[in-house]
Amino acid sequence: HIAVLRSHVSDCKAVGADTQAIWGYNGIGPYRIEDNYLEAAGENLMFGGSDNYGSIVPSDIVIRRNTFSKPLSWRAEAWTVKNLLELKNARRVLIEGNTFEHLWVAAQGGYAFQLTPRNQDGNAPWSTVEDVTIRHNLIRQVAGGFNCLAADANPSGRLSRVHIHHNLVLADAAFGGATFFRPITHGTISILDLVIEHNTLWGTPSTLAFTGDGPG
């Protein structure tokens, strides 16, 4: 069991490399991340992104009442900026009551969330993202909302059972203007059991974009 509670993690940044405030990939969980301020240029919080060698899927993850942010001053600097939260290998995840803020198009397309199963280096085909609930979050001053991938080009599990509901998304075209939700199929593989309901979106130029064939 790993818990990060009531902590302040800031100024995690680099040029040409990913940085994270919190990163987990080689432990089974459970994980509890609550009441923190998390600031990083790459991914403020990420699970997965490196192969493990014990068929491990980080599981039973609770992410609640945190603030995920990037300083707006970083827009004028050269740090490698990607997203606010990324799941590449995770199971049974609750993301609830958080604030996600300040993300622009840079090294990625400006989506606050990346839900993308990744067999990162080709040695972990058990990597998956499944049973994810994202609810009651405030997402503001971002280019876009959710970028989702059904499966990796390397053999991987499938993005499955995702429920996104009761979130407020205040997108800002000045940050790059991506879409609210962008699901990507891989060949004939699509996301399994996806529900998006009762969300409020304001400010982005488009809402849903469905893209096919490729890991994206």
mmCIF file with all atom_site columns, C-alpha atoms in Angstrom:
data_model
loop_
_atom_site.group_PDB
_atom_site.id
_atom_site.type_symbol
_atom_site.label_atom_id
_atom_site.label_alt_id
_atom_site.label_comp_id
_atom_site.label_asym_id
_atom_site.label_entity_id
_atom_site.label_seq_id
_atom_site.pdbx_PDB_ins_code
_atom_site.Cartn_x
_atom_site.Cartn_y
_atom_site.Cartn_z
_atom_site.occupancy
_atom_site.B_iso_or_equiv
_atom_site.pdbx_formal_charge
_atom_site.auth_seq_id
_atom_site.auth_comp_id
_atom_site.auth_asym_id
_atom_site.auth_atom_id
_atom_site.pdbx_PDB_model_num
ATOM 1   C CA . HIS A 1 1   ? 0.000   0.000  0.000   1.00 0.00 ? 1   HIS A CA 1
ATOM 2   C CA . ILE A 1 2   ? 1.375   3.397  -1.031  1.00 0.00 ? 2   ILE A CA 1
ATOM 3   C CA . ALA A 1 3   ? -0.178  6.720  -0.008  1.00 0.00 ? 3   ALA A CA 1
ATOM 4   C CA . VAL A 1 4   ? 0.827   10.282 -0.870  1.00 0.00 ? 4   VAL A CA 1
ATOM 5   C CA . LEU A 1 5   ? -1.197  12.679 1.283   1.00 0.00 ? 5   LEU A CA 1
ATOM 6   C CA . ARG A 1 6   ? -1.293  16.442 1.936   1.00 0.00 ? 6   ARG A CA 1
ATOM 7   C CA . SER A 1 7   ? 1.973   17.101 0.117   1.00 0.00 ? 7   SER A CA 1
ATOM 8   C CA . HIS A 1 8   ? 3.311   19.784 -2.236  1.00 0.00 ? 8   HIS A CA 1
ATOM 9   C CA . VAL A 1 9   ? 5.411   18.645 -5.192  1.00 0.00 ? 9   VAL A CA 1
ATOM 10  C CA . SER A 1 10  ? 6.509   21.359 -7.612  1.00 0.00 ? 10  SER A CA 1
ATOM 11  C CA . ASP A 1 11  ? 9.045   22.583 -10.179 1.00 0.00 ? 11  ASP A CA 1
ATOM 12  C CA . CYS A 1 12  ? 9.546   19.151 -11.809 1.00 0.00 ? 12  CYS A CA 1
ATOM 13  C CA . LYS A 1 13  ? 10.704  20.065 -15.314 1.00 0.00 ? 13  LYS A CA 1
ATOM 14  C CA . ALA A 1 14  ? 13.224  19.228 -18.014 1.00 0.00 ? 14  ALA A CA 1
ATOM 15  C CA . VAL A 1 15  ? 14.014  19.917 -21.649 1.00 0.00 ? 15  VAL A CA 1
ATOM 16  C CA . GLY A 1 16  ? 13.843  16.918 -23.982 1.00 0.00 ? 16  GLY A CA 1
ATOM 17  C CA . ALA A 1 17  ? 12.752  14.457 -21.288 1.00 0.00 ? 17  ALA A CA 1
ATOM 18  C CA . ASP A 1 18  ? 9.551   13.595 -19.426 1.00 0.00 ? 18  ASP A CA 1
ATOM 19  C CA . THR A 1 19  ? 9.144   14.708 -15.826 1.00 0.00 ? 19  THR A CA 1
ATOM 20  C CA . GLN A 1 20  ? 6.514   13.685 -13.281 1.00 0.00 ? 20  GLN A CA 1
ATOM 21  C CA . ALA A 1 21  ? 5.482   14.807 -9.812  1.00 0.00 ? 21  ALA A CA 1
ATOM 22  C CA . ILE A 1 22  ? 4.385   11.203 -9.119  1.00 0.00 ? 22  ILE A CA 1
ATOM 23  C CA . TRP A 1 23  ? 5.095   8.154  -11.292 1.00 0.00 ? 23  TRP A CA 1
ATOM 24  C CA . GLY A 1 24  ? 4.251   4.525  -10.566 1.00 0.00 ? 24  GLY A CA 1
ATOM 25  C CA . TYR A 1 25  ? 4.745   1.456  -12.759 1.00 0.00 ? 25  TYR A CA 1
ATOM 26  C CA . ASN A 1 26  ? 6.331   -1.405 -10.817 1.00 0.00 ? 26  ASN A CA 1
ATOM 27  C CA . GLY A 1 27  ? 4.006   -1.919 -7.853  1.00 0.00 ? 27  GLY A CA 1
ATOM 28  C CA . ILE A 1 28  ? 0.645   -3.665 -7.649  1.00 0.00 ? 28  ILE A CA 1
ATOM 29  C CA . GLY A 1 29  ? -0.987  -1.154 -5.277  1.00 0.00 ? 29  GLY A CA 1
ATOM 30  C CA . PRO A 1 30  ? -3.280  -0.125 -3.782  1.00 0.00 ? 30  PRO A CA 1
ATOM 31  C CA . TYR A 1 31  ? -2.375  3.551  -4.216  1.00 0.00 ? 31  TYR A CA 1
ATOM 32  C CA . ARG A 1 32  ? -3.983  6.518  -2.488  1.00 0.00 ? 32  ARG A CA 1
ATOM 33  C CA . ILE A 1 33  ? -3.139  10.033 -3.720  1.00 0.00 ? 33  ILE A CA 1
ATOM 34  C CA . GLU A 1 34  ? -5.163  12.670 -1.877  1.00 0.00 ? 34  GLU A CA 1
ATOM 35  C CA . ASP A 1 35  ? -5.076  16.370 -0.989  1.00 0.00 ? 35  ASP A CA 1
ATOM 36  C CA . ASN A 1 36  ? -1.831  17.185 -2.806  1.00 0.00 ? 36  ASN A CA 1
ATOM 37  C CA . TYR A 1 37  ? -0.531  19.930 -5.067  1.00 0.00 ? 37  TYR A CA 1
ATOM 38  C CA . LEU A 1 38  ? 1.230   18.226 -8.000  1.00 0.00 ? 38  LEU A CA 1
ATOM 39  C CA . GLU A 1 39  ? 3.214   20.225 -10.543 1.00 0.00 ? 39  GLU A CA 1
ATOM 40  C CA . ALA A 1 40  ? 5.330   18.814 -13.393 1.00 0.00 ? 40  ALA A CA 1
ATOM 41  C CA . ALA A 1 41  ? 6.031   19.676 -16.998 1.00 0.00 ? 41  ALA A CA 1
ATOM 42  C CA . GLY A 1 42  ? 5.668   16.210 -18.517 1.00 0.00 ? 42  GLY A CA 1
ATOM 43  C CA . GLU A 1 43  ? 2.947   14.226 -16.773 1.00 0.00 ? 43  GLU A CA 1
ATOM 44  C CA . ASN A 1 44  ? 1.913   15.528 -13.374 1.00 0.00 ? 44  ASN A CA 1
ATOM 45  C CA . LEU A 1 45  ? 0.859   11.978 -12.503 1.00 0.00 ? 45  LEU A CA 1
ATOM 46  C CA . MET A 1 46  ? 1.451   8.829  -14.550 1.00 0.00 ? 46  MET A CA 1
ATOM 47  C CA . PHE A 1 47  ? 0.978   5.093  -14.091 1.00 0.00 ? 47  PHE A CA 1
ATOM 48  C CA . GLY A 1 48  ? 2.808   2.838  -16.542 1.00 0.00 ? 48  GLY A CA 1
ATOM 49  C CA . GLY A 1 49  ? 5.217   4.157  -19.124 1.00 0.00 ? 49  GLY A CA 1
ATOM 50  C CA . SER A 1 50  ? 7.976   1.632  -18.413 1.00 0.00 ? 50  SER A CA 1
ATOM 51  C CA . ASP A 1 51  ? 7.870   -2.137 -18.720 1.00 0.00 ? 51  ASP A CA 1
ATOM 52  C CA . ASN A 1 52  ? 7.825   -4.208 -15.551 1.00 0.00 ? 52  ASN A CA 1
ATOM 53  C CA . TYR A 1 53  ? 8.739   -7.862 -15.452 1.00 0.00 ? 53  TYR A CA 1
ATOM 54  C CA . GLY A 1 54  ? 6.232   -9.486 -13.133 1.00 0.00 ? 54  GLY A CA 1
ATOM 55  C CA . SER A 1 55  ? 2.963   -9.162 -15.052 1.00 0.00 ? 55  SER A CA 1
ATOM 56  C CA . ILE A 1 56  ? 2.210   -6.189 -12.809 1.00 0.00 ? 56  ILE A CA 1
ATOM 57  C CA . VAL A 1 57  ? -0.724  -3.844 -13.373 1.00 0.00 ? 57  VAL A CA 1
ATOM 58  C CA . PRO A 1 58  ? -0.863  -1.010 -10.809 1.00 0.00 ? 58  PRO A CA 1
ATOM 59  C CA . SER A 1 59  ? -4.345  -1.414 -9.317  1.00 0.00 ? 59  SER A CA 1
ATOM 60  C CA . ASP A 1 60  ? -6.859  -0.003 -6.849  1.00 0.00 ? 60  ASP A CA 1
ATOM 61  C CA . ILE A 1 61  ? -5.825  3.607  -7.305  1.00 0.00 ? 61  ILE A CA 1
ATOM 62  C CA . VAL A 1 62  ? -7.707  6.456  -5.618  1.00 0.00 ? 62  VAL A CA 1
ATOM 63  C CA . ILE A 1 63  ? -6.859  10.001 -6.799  1.00 0.00 ? 63  ILE A CA 1
ATOM 64  C CA . ARG A 1 64  ? -8.947  12.493 -4.864  1.00 0.00 ? 64  ARG A CA 1
ATOM 65  C CA . ARG A 1 65  ? -8.994  16.236 -3.995  1.00 0.00 ? 65  ARG A CA 1
ATOM 66  C CA . ASN A 1 66  ? -5.652  17.079 -5.600  1.00 0.00 ? 66  ASN A CA 1
ATOM 67  C CA . THR A 1 67  ? -4.637  20.105 -7.646  1.00 0.00 ? 67  THR A CA 1
ATOM 68  C CA . PHE A 1 68  ? -2.762  19.297 -10.857 1.00 0.00 ? 68  PHE A CA 1
ATOM 69  C CA . SER A 1 69  ? -1.187  22.395 -12.341 1.00 0.00 ? 69  SER A CA 1
ATOM 70  C CA . LYS A 1 70  ? 1.570   23.817 -14.537 1.00 0.00 ? 70  LYS A CA 1
ATOM 71  C CA . PRO A 1 71  ? 2.763   27.409 -14.020 1.00 0.00 ? 71  PRO A CA 1
ATOM 72  C CA . LEU A 1 72  ? 1.585   29.630 -16.858 1.00 0.00 ? 72  LEU A CA 1
ATOM 73  C CA . SER A 1 73  ? 5.082   31.130 -16.946 1.00 0.00 ? 73  SER A CA 1
ATOM 74  C CA . TRP A 1 74  ? 6.266   27.811 -18.427 1.00 0.00 ? 74  TRP A CA 1
ATOM 75  C CA . ARG A 1 75  ? 4.459   28.661 -21.676 1.00 0.00 ? 75  ARG A CA 1
ATOM 76  C CA . ALA A 1 76  ? 7.289   31.044 -22.529 1.00 0.00 ? 76  ALA A CA 1
ATOM 77  C CA . GLU A 1 77  ? 9.962   28.494 -21.613 1.00 0.00 ? 77  GLU A CA 1
ATOM 78  C CA . ALA A 1 78  ? 11.309  25.382 -23.346 1.00 0.00 ? 78  ALA A CA 1
ATOM 79  C CA . TRP A 1 79  ? 10.247  22.630 -20.923 1.00 0.00 ? 79  TRP A CA 1
ATOM 80  C CA . THR A 1 80  ? 8.806   19.414 -22.371 1.00 0.00 ? 80  THR A CA 1
ATOM 81  C CA . VAL A 1 81  ? 5.083   19.818 -21.579 1.00 0.00 ? 81  VAL A CA 1
ATOM 82  C CA . LYS A 1 82  ? 2.690   16.909 -22.175 1.00 0.00 ? 82  LYS A CA 1
ATOM 83  C CA . ASN A 1 83  ? -0.417  16.354 -20.005 1.00 0.00 ? 83  ASN A CA 1
ATOM 84  C CA . LEU A 1 84  ? -1.861  16.493 -16.492 1.00 0.00 ? 84  LEU A CA 1
ATOM 85  C CA . LEU A 1 85  ? -2.647  12.801 -15.906 1.00 0.00 ? 85  LEU A CA 1
ATOM 86  C CA . GLU A 1 86  ? -1.731  9.740  -17.957 1.00 0.00 ? 86  GLU A CA 1
ATOM 87  C CA . LEU A 1 87  ? -2.646  6.083  -17.505 1.00 0.00 ? 87  LEU A CA 1
ATOM 88  C CA . LYS A 1 88  ? -0.611  3.619  -19.568 1.00 0.00 ? 88  LYS A CA 1
ATOM 89  C CA . ASN A 1 89  ? -0.974  0.607  -17.283 1.00 0.00 ? 89  ASN A CA 1
ATOM 90  C CA . ALA A 1 90  ? -3.577  0.774  -14.515 1.00 0.00 ? 90  ALA A CA 1
ATOM 91  C CA . ARG A 1 91  ? -6.656  -1.052 -13.246 1.00 0.00 ? 91  ARG A CA 1
ATOM 92  C CA . ARG A 1 92  ? -9.524  0.029  -10.978 1.00 0.00 ? 92  ARG A CA 1
ATOM 93  C CA . VAL A 1 93  ? -8.859  3.759  -10.858 1.00 0.00 ? 93  VAL A CA 1
ATOM 94  C CA . LEU A 1 94  ? -11.058 6.415  -9.249  1.00 0.00 ? 94  LEU A CA 1
ATOM 95  C CA . ILE A 1 95  ? -10.288 10.047 -10.155 1.00 0.00 ? 95  ILE A CA 1
ATOM 96  C CA . GLU A 1 96  ? -12.649 12.213 -8.130  1.00 0.00 ? 96  GLU A CA 1
ATOM 97  C CA . GLY A 1 97  ? -12.979 15.789 -6.922  1.00 0.00 ? 97  GLY A CA 1
ATOM 98  C CA . ASN A 1 98  ? -9.698  17.111 -8.316  1.00 0.00 ? 98  ASN A CA 1
ATOM 99  C CA . THR A 1 99  ? -8.756  20.345 -10.033 1.00 0.00 ? 99  THR A CA 1
ATOM 100 C CA . PHE A 1 100 ? -6.801  20.025 -13.284 1.00 0.00 ? 100 PHE A CA 1
ATOM 101 C CA . GLU A 1 101 ? -5.529  23.304 -14.710 1.00 0.00 ? 101 GLU A CA 1
ATOM 102 C CA . HIS A 1 102 ? -3.150  24.956 -17.162 1.00 0.00 ? 102 HIS A CA 1
ATOM 103 C CA . LEU A 1 103 ? -2.293  22.799 -20.155 1.00 0.00 ? 103 LEU A CA 1
ATOM 104 C CA . TRP A 1 104 ? -1.491  23.949 -23.658 1.00 0.00 ? 104 TRP A CA 1
ATOM 105 C CA . VAL A 1 105 ? -0.489  22.329 -26.948 1.00 0.00 ? 105 VAL A CA 1
ATOM 106 C CA . ALA A 1 106 ? 3.237   21.625 -26.717 1.00 0.00 ? 106 ALA A CA 1
ATOM 107 C CA . ALA A 1 107 ? 5.010   18.229 -26.839 1.00 0.00 ? 107 ALA A CA 1
ATOM 108 C CA . GLN A 1 108 ? 1.505   16.670 -26.983 1.00 0.00 ? 108 GLN A CA 1
ATOM 109 C CA . GLY A 1 109 ? -1.868  17.849 -28.227 1.00 0.00 ? 109 GLY A CA 1
ATOM 110 C CA . GLY A 1 110 ? -3.006  19.614 -25.068 1.00 0.00 ? 110 GLY A CA 1
ATOM 111 C CA . TYR A 1 111 ? -5.332  16.937 -23.620 1.00 0.00 ? 111 TYR A CA 1
ATOM 112 C CA . ALA A 1 112 ? -5.560  17.044 -19.839 1.00 0.00 ? 112 ALA A CA 1
ATOM 113 C CA . PHE A 1 113 ? -6.057  13.248 -19.671 1.00 0.00 ? 113 PHE A CA 1
ATOM 114 C CA . GLN A 1 114 ? -4.293  10.523 -21.652 1.00 0.00 ? 114 GLN A CA 1
ATOM 115 C CA . LEU A 1 115 ? -5.892  7.070  -21.246 1.00 0.00 ? 115 LEU A CA 1
ATOM 116 C CA . THR A 1 116 ? -3.598  5.029  -23.465 1.00 0.00 ? 116 THR A CA 1
ATOM 117 C CA . PRO A 1 117 ? -2.642  1.376  -22.810 1.00 0.00 ? 117 PRO A CA 1
ATOM 118 C CA . ARG A 1 118 ? 1.067   1.052  -23.610 1.00 0.00 ? 118 ARG A CA 1
ATOM 119 C CA . ASN A 1 119 ? 3.329   -1.957 -23.799 1.00 0.00 ? 119 ASN A CA 1
ATOM 120 C CA . GLN A 1 120 ? 6.040   0.655  -23.634 1.00 0.00 ? 120 GLN A CA 1
ATOM 121 C CA . ASP A 1 121 ? 9.168   -1.248 -24.690 1.00 0.00 ? 121 ASP A CA 1
ATOM 122 C CA . GLY A 1 122 ? 7.481   -4.351 -26.090 1.00 0.00 ? 122 GLY A CA 1
ATOM 123 C CA . ASN A 1 123 ? 8.145   -6.615 -23.101 1.00 0.00 ? 123 ASN A CA 1
ATOM 124 C CA . ALA A 1 124 ? 4.920   -6.147 -21.118 1.00 0.00 ? 124 ALA A CA 1
ATOM 125 C CA . PRO A 1 125 ? 1.904   -7.353 -23.153 1.00 0.00 ? 125 PRO A CA 1
ATOM 126 C CA . TRP A 1 126 ? -0.207  -7.467 -19.971 1.00 0.00 ? 126 TRP A CA 1
ATOM 127 C CA . SER A 1 127 ? -0.237  -3.644 -19.859 1.00 0.00 ? 127 SER A CA 1
ATOM 128 C CA . THR A 1 128 ? -3.815  -2.389 -19.826 1.00 0.00 ? 128 THR A CA 1
ATOM 129 C CA . VAL A 1 129 ? -6.068  0.454  -18.718 1.00 0.00 ? 129 VAL A CA 1
ATOM 130 C CA . GLU A 1 130 ? -9.432  -0.693 -17.387 1.00 0.00 ? 130 GLU A CA 1
ATOM 131 C CA . ASP A 1 131 ? -12.164 0.056  -14.868 1.00 0.00 ? 131 ASP A CA 1
ATOM 132 C CA . VAL A 1 132 ? -11.568 3.807  -14.735 1.00 0.00 ? 132 VAL A CA 1
ATOM 133 C CA . THR A 1 133 ? -14.045 6.284  -13.224 1.00 0.00 ? 133 THR A CA 1
ATOM 134 C CA . ILE A 1 134 ? -13.483 10.036 -13.679 1.00 0.00 ? 134 ILE A CA 1
ATOM 135 C CA . ARG A 1 135 ? -16.096 12.128 -11.869 1.00 0.00 ? 135 ARG A CA 1
ATOM 136 C CA . HIS A 1 136 ? -16.757 15.470 -10.175 1.00 0.00 ? 136 HIS A CA 1
ATOM 137 C CA . ASN A 1 137 ? -13.532 17.091 -11.395 1.00 0.00 ? 137 ASN A CA 1
ATOM 138 C CA . LEU A 1 138 ? -12.894 20.689 -12.438 1.00 0.00 ? 138 LEU A CA 1
ATOM 139 C CA . ILE A 1 139 ? -10.774 20.894 -15.592 1.00 0.00 ? 139 ILE A CA 1
ATOM 140 C CA . ARG A 1 140 ? -9.928  24.476 -16.554 1.00 0.00 ? 140 ARG A CA 1
ATOM 141 C CA . GLN A 1 141 ? -7.652  26.499 -18.808 1.00 0.00 ? 141 GLN A CA 1
ATOM 142 C CA . VAL A 1 142 ? -6.720  23.518 -20.954 1.00 0.00 ? 142 VAL A CA 1
ATOM 143 C CA . ALA A 1 143 ? -6.609  22.944 -24.699 1.00 0.00 ? 143 ALA A CA 1
ATOM 144 C CA . GLY A 1 144 ? -8.675  19.740 -24.539 1.00 0.00 ? 144 GLY A CA 1
ATOM 145 C CA . GLY A 1 145 ? -10.158 17.082 -22.299 1.00 0.00 ? 145 GLY A CA 1
ATOM 146 C CA . PHE A 1 146 ? -9.586  13.363 -22.891 1.00 0.00 ? 146 PHE A CA 1
ATOM 147 C CA . ASN A 1 147 ? -7.398  11.541 -25.405 1.00 0.00 ? 147 ASN A CA 1
ATOM 148 C CA . CYS A 1 148 ? -8.107  7.789  -25.351 1.00 0.00 ? 148 CYS A CA 1
ATOM 149 C CA . LEU A 1 149 ? -6.482  4.891  -27.184 1.00 0.00 ? 149 LEU A CA 1
ATOM 150 C CA . ALA A 1 150 ? -8.081  1.457  -27.519 1.00 0.00 ? 150 ALA A CA 1
ATOM 151 C CA . ALA A 1 151 ? -4.809  -0.530 -27.593 1.00 0.00 ? 151 ALA A CA 1
ATOM 152 C CA . ASP A 1 152 ? -1.118  -0.142 -28.292 1.00 0.00 ? 152 ASP A CA 1
ATOM 153 C CA . ALA A 1 153 ? 0.701   -1.018 -31.510 1.00 0.00 ? 153 ALA A CA 1
ATOM 154 C CA . ASN A 1 154 ? 2.772   -3.417 -29.392 1.00 0.00 ? 154 ASN A CA 1
ATOM 155 C CA . PRO A 1 155 ? 0.593   -6.258 -28.036 1.00 0.00 ? 155 PRO A CA 1
ATOM 156 C CA . SER A 1 156 ? -1.310  -4.889 -25.039 1.00 0.00 ? 156 SER A CA 1
ATOM 157 C CA . GLY A 1 157 ? -4.557  -5.019 -23.150 1.00 0.00 ? 157 GLY A CA 1
ATOM 158 C CA . ARG A 1 158 ? -7.572  -3.001 -24.215 1.00 0.00 ? 158 ARG A CA 1
ATOM 159 C CA . LEU A 1 159 ? -8.938  0.251  -22.816 1.00 0.00 ? 159 LEU A CA 1
ATOM 160 C CA . SER A 1 160 ? -12.067 -1.052 -21.089 1.00 0.00 ? 160 SER A CA 1
ATOM 161 C CA . ARG A 1 161 ? -14.893 0.058  -18.825 1.00 0.00 ? 161 ARG A CA 1
ATOM 162 C CA . VAL A 1 162 ? -14.351 3.811  -18.665 1.00 0.00 ? 162 VAL A CA 1
ATOM 163 C CA . HIS A 1 163 ? -17.006 6.032  -17.057 1.00 0.00 ? 163 HIS A CA 1
ATOM 164 C CA . ILE A 1 164 ? -16.571 9.815  -17.367 1.00 0.00 ? 164 ILE A CA 1
ATOM 165 C CA . HIS A 1 165 ? -19.356 11.764 -15.655 1.00 0.00 ? 165 HIS A CA 1
ATOM 166 C CA . HIS A 1 166 ? -20.223 14.980 -13.827 1.00 0.00 ? 166 HIS A CA 1
ATOM 167 C CA . ASN A 1 167 ? -17.054 16.843 -14.777 1.00 0.00 ? 167 ASN A CA 1
ATOM 168 C CA . LEU A 1 168 ? -16.810 20.546 -15.609 1.00 0.00 ? 168 LEU A CA 1
ATOM 169 C CA . VAL A 1 169 ? -14.403 21.284 -18.475 1.00 0.00 ? 169 VAL A CA 1
ATOM 170 C CA . LEU A 1 170 ? -13.486 24.926 -19.112 1.00 0.00 ? 170 LEU A CA 1
ATOM 171 C CA . ALA A 1 171 ? -11.328 24.735 -22.219 1.00 0.00 ? 171 ALA A CA 1
ATOM 172 C CA . ASP A 1 172 ? -9.541  27.747 -23.628 1.00 0.00 ? 172 ASP A CA 1
ATOM 173 C CA . ALA A 1 173 ? -8.795  28.195 -27.339 1.00 0.00 ? 173 ALA A CA 1
ATOM 174 C CA . ALA A 1 174 ? -5.829  30.369 -26.369 1.00 0.00 ? 174 ALA A CA 1
ATOM 175 C CA . PHE A 1 175 ? -4.147  27.178 -25.159 1.00 0.00 ? 175 PHE A CA 1
ATOM 176 C CA . GLY A 1 176 ? -4.459  25.450 -28.535 1.00 0.00 ? 176 GLY A CA 1
ATOM 177 C CA . GLY A 1 177 ? -8.068  24.321 -28.961 1.00 0.00 ? 177 GLY A CA 1
ATOM 178 C CA . ALA A 1 178 ? -8.142  20.501 -28.981 1.00 0.00 ? 178 ALA A CA 1
ATOM 179 C CA . THR A 1 179 ? -11.398 18.552 -28.586 1.00 0.00 ? 179 THR A CA 1
ATOM 180 C CA . PHE A 1 180 ? -13.258 17.524 -25.426 1.00 0.00 ? 180 PHE A CA 1
ATOM 181 C CA . PHE A 1 181 ? -12.953 13.806 -26.103 1.00 0.00 ? 181 PHE A CA 1
ATOM 182 C CA . ARG A 1 182 ? -10.877 11.964 -28.716 1.00 0.00 ? 182 ARG A CA 1
ATOM 183 C CA . PRO A 1 183 ? -11.169 8.155  -28.773 1.00 0.00 ? 183 PRO A CA 1
ATOM 184 C CA . ILE A 1 184 ? -8.819  6.321  -31.128 1.00 0.00 ? 184 ILE A CA 1
ATOM 185 C CA . THR A 1 185 ? -9.298  2.784  -32.355 1.00 0.00 ? 185 THR A CA 1
ATOM 186 C CA . HIS A 1 186 ? -6.403  0.536  -33.310 1.00 0.00 ? 186 HIS A CA 1
ATOM 187 C CA . GLY A 1 187 ? -7.216  -1.472 -36.414 1.00 0.00 ? 187 GLY A CA 1
ATOM 188 C CA . THR A 1 188 ? -10.365 -3.404 -35.531 1.00 0.00 ? 188 THR A CA 1
ATOM 189 C CA . ILE A 1 189 ? -9.912  -2.844 -31.776 1.00 0.00 ? 189 ILE A CA 1
ATOM 190 C CA . SER A 1 190 ? -12.085 -0.200 -30.169 1.00 0.00 ? 190 SER A CA 1
ATOM 191 C CA . ILE A 1 191 ? -12.637 0.963  -26.612 1.00 0.00 ? 191 ILE A CA 1
ATOM 192 C CA . LEU A 1 192 ? -14.811 -1.485 -24.650 1.00 0.00 ? 192 LEU A CA 1
ATOM 193 C CA . ASP A 1 193 ? -17.698 -0.165 -22.522 1.00 0.00 ? 193 ASP A CA 1
ATOM 194 C CA . LEU A 1 194 ? -17.235 3.580  -22.613 1.00 0.00 ? 194 LEU A CA 1
ATOM 195 C CA . VAL A 1 195 ? -19.808 5.866  -20.946 1.00 0.00 ? 195 VAL A CA 1
ATOM 196 C CA . ILE A 1 196 ? -19.668 9.675  -21.107 1.00 0.00 ? 196 ILE A CA 1
ATOM 197 C CA . GLU A 1 197 ? -22.575 11.393 -19.391 1.00 0.00 ? 197 GLU A CA 1
ATOM 198 C CA . HIS A 1 198 ? -23.607 14.513 -17.486 1.00 0.00 ? 198 HIS A CA 1
ATOM 199 C CA . ASN A 1 199 ? -20.451 16.501 -18.217 1.00 0.00 ? 199 ASN A CA 1
ATOM 200 C CA . THR A 1 200 ? -20.431 20.244 -18.827 1.00 0.00 ? 200 THR A CA 1
ATOM 201 C CA . LEU A 1 201 ? -18.112 21.615 -21.489 1.00 0.00 ? 201 LEU A CA 1
ATOM 202 C CA . TRP A 1 202 ? -17.396 25.260 -22.173 1.00 0.00 ? 202 TRP A CA 1
ATOM 203 C CA . GLY A 1 203 ? -15.055 27.034 -24.528 1.00 0.00 ? 203 GLY A CA 1
ATOM 204 C CA . THR A 1 204 ? -13.502 24.466 -26.866 1.00 0.00 ? 204 THR A CA 1
ATOM 205 C CA . PRO A 1 205 ? -14.193 24.780 -30.618 1.00 0.00 ? 205 PRO A CA 1
ATOM 206 C CA . SER A 1 206 ? -15.418 21.189 -30.987 1.00 0.00 ? 206 SER A CA 1
ATOM 207 C CA . THR A 1 207 ? -16.682 18.446 -28.710 1.00 0.00 ? 207 THR A CA 1
ATOM 208 C CA . LEU A 1 208 ? -16.208 14.838 -29.860 1.00 0.00 ? 208 LEU A CA 1
ATOM 209 C CA . ALA A 1 209 ? -13.791 13.576 -32.486 1.00 0.00 ? 209 ALA A CA 1
ATOM 210 C CA . PHE A 1 210 ? -13.700 9.907  -33.445 1.00 0.00 ? 210 PHE A CA 1
ATOM 211 C CA . THR A 1 211 ? -10.447 8.781  -35.011 1.00 0.00 ? 211 THR A CA 1
ATOM 212 C CA . GLY A 1 212 ? -9.580  5.356  -36.373 1.00 0.00 ? 212 GLY A CA 1
ATOM 213 C CA . ASP A 1 213 ? -6.651  3.058  -37.132 1.00 0.00 ? 213 ASP A CA 1
ATOM 214 C CA . GLY A 1 214 ? -3.462  3.796  -35.332 1.00 0.00 ? 214 GLY A CA 1
ATOM 215 C CA . PRO A 1 215 ? -2.023  4.283  -31.873 1.00 0.00 ? 215 PRO A CA 1
ATOM 216 C CA . GLY A 1 216 ? -2.066  8.081  -32.235 1.00 0.00 ? 216 GLY A CA 1
#
